[in-house]
Tab-separated table of C-alpha atoms in Angstrom:
chain	number	residue	atom	x	y	z
H	1391	MET	CA	61.372	120.479	165.132
H	1392	SER	CA	59.513	121.029	168.405
H	1393	ARG	CA	55.744	120.958	168.800
H	1394	ILE	CA	53.316	122.513	171.288
H	1395	LEU	CA	49.938	121.092	172.302
H	1396	VAL	CA	47.127	123.466	171.347
H	1397	PRO	CA	44.238	123.714	173.856
H	1398	CYS	CA	41.003	122.995	172.042
H	1399	HIS	CA	37.329	122.193	172.542
H	1400	VAL	CA	36.020	119.050	170.819
H	1401	LYS	CA	32.299	119.286	170.111
H	1402	GLY	CA	30.032	116.275	170.236
H	1403	THR	CA	29.820	113.957	167.251
H	1404	VAL	CA	27.081	114.816	164.755
H	1405	ALA	CA	25.672	112.154	162.424
H	1406	LEU	CA	24.997	113.357	158.907
H	1407	GLN	CA	21.718	112.358	157.337
H	1408	VAL	CA	23.458	111.325	154.120
H	1409	GLY	CA	26.016	108.574	153.802
H	1410	ASP	CA	26.920	105.218	152.368
H	1411	VAL	CA	25.317	103.100	155.074
H	1412	ARG	CA	22.095	103.184	157.071
H	1413	THR	CA	21.891	100.465	159.668
H	1414	SER	CA	18.782	99.031	161.279
H	1415	GLN	CA	19.324	101.463	164.178
H	1416	GLY	CA	19.085	104.344	161.714
H	1417	ARG	CA	22.739	105.335	162.060
H	1418	PRO	CA	24.210	106.878	158.909
H	1419	GLY	CA	27.712	106.058	157.717
H	1420	VAL	CA	29.126	109.601	158.073
H	1421	LEU	CA	29.946	111.448	161.305
H	1422	VAL	CA	31.287	114.973	161.830
H	1423	ILE	CA	33.437	116.223	164.717
H	1424	ASP	CA	34.085	119.975	165.053
H	1425	VAL	CA	37.114	121.278	166.966
H	1426	THR	CA	37.396	124.924	168.056
H	1427	PHE	CA	40.259	126.882	169.600
H	1428	PRO	CA	38.551	129.594	171.661
H	1429	SER	CA	41.641	130.874	173.502
H	1430	VAL	CA	44.214	130.541	170.730
H	1431	ALA	CA	45.114	133.025	168.007
H	1432	PRO	CA	45.378	131.738	164.419
H	1433	PHE	CA	48.191	129.191	164.440
H	1434	GLU	CA	50.154	126.929	162.091
H	1435	LEU	CA	48.975	123.359	162.519
H	1436	GLN	CA	51.862	120.896	162.776
H	1437	GLU	CA	50.327	117.527	163.722
H	1438	ILE	CA	47.035	115.812	164.583
H	1439	THR	CA	47.044	112.673	166.732
H	1440	PHE	CA	44.151	110.432	167.772
H	1441	LYS	CA	43.119	106.846	168.359
H	1442	ASN	CA	41.062	105.351	165.578
H	1443	TYR	CA	37.941	103.435	166.577
H	1444	TYR	CA	36.640	101.589	163.492
H	1445	THR	CA	36.642	104.660	161.248
H	1446	ALA	CA	37.497	103.617	157.698
H	1447	PHE	CA	38.041	106.969	155.948
H	1448	LEU	CA	38.812	110.448	157.242
H	1449	SER	CA	38.496	113.871	155.614
H	1450	ILE	CA	39.694	117.072	157.296
H	1451	ARG	CA	38.548	120.633	156.643
H	1452	VAL	CA	40.007	123.746	158.272
H	1453	ARG	CA	38.733	127.285	158.577
H	1454	GLN	CA	41.592	129.714	157.972
H	1455	HIS	CA	42.020	133.422	158.584
H	1456	THR	CA	42.981	135.107	155.307
H	1457	SER	CA	42.977	138.856	155.955
H	1458	ALA	CA	41.181	141.509	157.959
H	1459	HIS	CA	38.994	142.475	154.990
H	1460	THR	CA	37.837	139.004	153.941
H	1461	PRO	CA	35.948	136.425	156.012
H	1462	ALA	CA	37.636	133.208	157.053
H	1463	LYS	CA	37.049	130.382	154.594
H	1464	TRP	CA	36.790	126.604	154.826
H	1465	VAL	CA	39.173	124.470	152.759
H	1466	THR	CA	39.567	120.697	152.474
H	1467	CYS	CA	43.116	119.734	153.412
H	1468	LEU	CA	42.685	115.938	153.545
H	1469	ARG	CA	40.177	113.879	151.583
H	1470	ASP	CA	39.173	110.248	152.271
H	1471	TYR	CA	42.388	109.275	154.056
H	1472	CYS	CA	42.289	105.508	154.683
H	1473	LEU	CA	42.506	104.666	158.394
H	1474	MET	CA	41.465	101.023	157.949
H	1475	PRO	CA	43.050	99.189	154.987
H	1476	ASP	CA	40.075	96.820	154.944
H	1477	PRO	CA	36.798	98.279	156.314
H	1478	HIS	CA	35.331	94.748	156.558
H	1479	SER	CA	37.971	93.539	159.014
H	1480	GLU	CA	39.536	94.847	162.224
H	1481	GLU	CA	42.855	95.726	160.565
H	1482	GLY	CA	43.796	99.217	161.713
H	1483	ALA	CA	40.555	99.547	163.684
H	1484	GLN	CA	42.067	100.476	167.058
H	1485	GLU	CA	45.408	102.105	166.334
H	1486	TYR	CA	46.963	105.459	167.192
H	1487	VAL	CA	47.308	107.720	164.162
H	1488	SER	CA	49.500	110.775	163.550
H	1489	LEU	CA	48.831	113.108	160.631
H	1490	PHE	CA	51.420	115.769	159.810
H	1491	LYS	CA	51.052	119.014	157.889
H	1492	HIS	CA	53.109	117.727	154.940
H	1493	GLN	CA	50.389	115.095	154.383
H	1494	MET	CA	47.754	117.803	153.908
H	1495	LEU	CA	46.629	119.155	150.546
H	1496	CYS	CA	46.847	122.812	151.573
H	1497	ASP	CA	48.885	125.171	153.703
H	1498	MET	CA	48.084	124.684	157.389
H	1499	ALA	CA	48.855	128.263	158.470
H	1500	ARG	CA	46.487	130.596	160.363
H	1501	VAL	CA	44.023	127.857	161.384
H	1502	LEU	CA	40.924	128.979	163.297
H	1503	GLU	CA	38.759	125.866	163.376
H	1504	LEU	CA	38.963	122.194	162.439
H	1505	ARG	CA	36.366	119.725	161.160
H	1506	LEU	CA	36.832	115.948	160.978
H	1507	ILE	CA	34.530	113.998	158.648
H	1508	LEU	CA	34.491	110.282	159.499
H	1509	ARG	CA	33.149	107.641	157.139
H	1510	GLN	CA	32.557	103.917	157.603
H	1511	PRO	CA	30.967	102.288	154.526
H	1512	SER	CA	30.880	98.809	156.057
H	1513	PRO	CA	27.586	97.812	157.757
H	1514	LEU	CA	29.538	95.515	160.114
H	1515	TRP	CA	30.576	98.373	162.423
H	1516	LEU	CA	27.671	100.291	163.894
H	1517	SER	CA	29.875	102.479	166.104
H	1518	PHE	CA	32.927	104.378	164.852
H	1519	THR	CA	34.715	107.533	165.966
H	1520	VAL	CA	38.133	108.921	166.909
H	1521	GLU	CA	39.315	109.231	170.516
H	1522	GLU	CA	42.004	111.105	172.456
H	1523	LEU	CA	42.176	113.808	169.803
H	1524	GLN	CA	45.145	116.182	170.193
H	1525	ILE	CA	46.239	119.120	168.036
H	1526	TYR	CA	49.817	120.414	167.906
H	1527	GLN	CA	51.267	123.605	166.504
H	1528	GLN	CA	54.812	124.325	165.449
H	1529	GLY	CA	57.087	125.306	168.328
H	1530	PRO	CA	60.258	127.399	168.263
H	1531	LYS	CA	62.960	126.095	165.965
H	1532	SER	CA	65.997	124.493	167.521
H	1533	PRO	CA	69.185	126.570	167.216
H	1534	SER	CA	71.288	125.298	164.347
H	1535	MET	CA	74.792	124.072	165.053
H	1536	THR	CA	77.730	125.569	163.191
H	1537	PHE	CA	80.102	123.023	161.671
H	1538	PRO	CA	83.560	123.794	160.207
H	1539	LYS	CA	83.411	124.135	156.434
H	1540	TRP	CA	86.027	121.491	155.653
H	1541	LEU	CA	85.161	121.426	151.952
H	1542	SER	CA	85.542	125.184	151.507
H	1543	HIS	CA	87.773	127.923	152.831
H	1544	PRO	CA	86.750	128.904	156.398
H	1545	VAL	CA	86.986	132.466	157.563
H	1546	PRO	CA	89.736	133.213	160.108
H	1547	CYS	CA	87.396	132.962	163.083
H	1548	GLU	CA	86.453	129.394	162.023
H	1549	GLN	CA	90.050	128.316	161.411
H	1550	PRO	CA	91.273	125.992	164.230
H	1551	ALA	CA	94.201	127.395	166.184
H	1552	LEU	CA	96.169	124.123	166.144
H	1553	LEU	CA	95.540	121.249	163.776
H	1554	CYS	CA	96.369	117.850	165.218
H	1555	GLU	CA	98.707	115.729	163.161
H	1556	GLY	CA	96.805	113.652	160.629
H	1557	LEU	CA	93.842	116.028	160.168
H	1558	PRO	CA	93.376	117.583	156.706
H	1559	ASP	CA	94.296	121.167	155.984
H	1560	PRO	CA	91.014	123.016	155.268
H	1561	SER	CA	92.675	125.210	152.639
H	1562	ARG	CA	93.682	122.171	150.542
H	1563	VAL	CA	90.720	119.812	150.903
H	1564	SER	CA	88.537	121.510	148.313
H	1565	SER	CA	91.115	121.498	145.504
H	1566	GLU	CA	92.216	117.929	146.248
H	1567	VAL	CA	88.635	116.675	146.128
H	1568	GLN	CA	88.172	118.347	142.738
H	1569	GLN	CA	91.381	116.726	141.420
H	1570	MET	CA	90.258	113.293	142.632
H	1571	TRP	CA	86.887	113.758	140.965
H	1572	ALA	CA	88.492	114.824	137.666
H	1573	LEU	CA	90.876	111.845	137.738
H	1574	THR	CA	87.997	109.446	138.447
H	1575	GLU	CA	85.962	110.814	135.542
H	1576	MET	CA	88.992	110.553	133.244
H	1577	ILE	CA	89.587	106.896	134.125
H	1578	ARG	CA	85.888	106.084	133.785
H	1579	ALA	CA	85.711	107.641	130.296
H	1580	SER	CA	88.791	105.811	128.957
H	1581	HIS	CA	88.607	102.050	128.332
H	1582	THR	CA	92.402	101.856	128.215
H	1583	SER	CA	92.779	103.689	131.495
H	1584	ALA	CA	90.523	101.172	133.195
H	1585	ARG	CA	93.356	98.601	132.875
H	1586	ILE	CA	96.041	100.926	134.154
H	1587	GLY	CA	98.001	99.942	137.232
H	1588	ARG	CA	99.955	103.176	137.527
H	1589	PHE	CA	98.904	106.592	136.281
H	1590	ASP	CA	101.084	109.681	136.356
H	1591	VAL	CA	102.076	112.635	134.209
H	1592	ASP	CA	104.861	110.985	132.186
H	1593	GLY	CA	103.267	107.640	131.364
H	1594	CYS	CA	101.548	104.552	132.667
H	1595	TYR	CA	102.281	100.919	133.366
H	1596	ASP	CA	99.848	98.541	131.648
H	1597	LEU	CA	99.347	95.383	133.679
H	1598	ASN	CA	98.076	93.485	130.655
H	1599	LEU	CA	100.818	94.422	128.152
H	1600	LEU	CA	103.607	94.473	130.800
H	1601	SER	CA	105.294	97.246	128.888
H	1602	TYR	CA	106.057	100.894	129.577
H	1603	THR	CA	104.316	103.231	127.187
């Protein structure tokens, strides 16, 4: 799956006046970063990448276009995602992070605006943010390759003109696989058959009894 970088405008960080931590410098423990896409139509968000800088938890909200008759609404698509396993240490403090749409709690289609809510509950880190923020949308799908249907019956246009010696005949593979599966299930279900050395239509040769039955 290809991806395309979406041009965006990252607004300055805004400190909320409510949070878990207030340091001696008066900095709260919650910051907000708004991202707008002024020259892009509503798009399907595929991936968000950034470098974490001592942010412990991240929540993401998106404003989505619903229809022409209803205003765009904000929804929370990621809540308190842990960027630092231990907010009291430097583990995960300065690492590059990629978040994909399948990690989100909602559909990421028709996105108009993005809001990142950063939280650092530890009083040890007075400065925390995310850097090098990049947004990607889904690009054109790669053309799928057509493989011969060896386990079915290919149409004439898919049938090879000349089969090299040793390759299976496509018209027989499916039935032979079914016969092998049926024989395997039969042997597995029978305790006596599990000791069989030879199995055919007329009878079998028991390796333990050394007699023909």
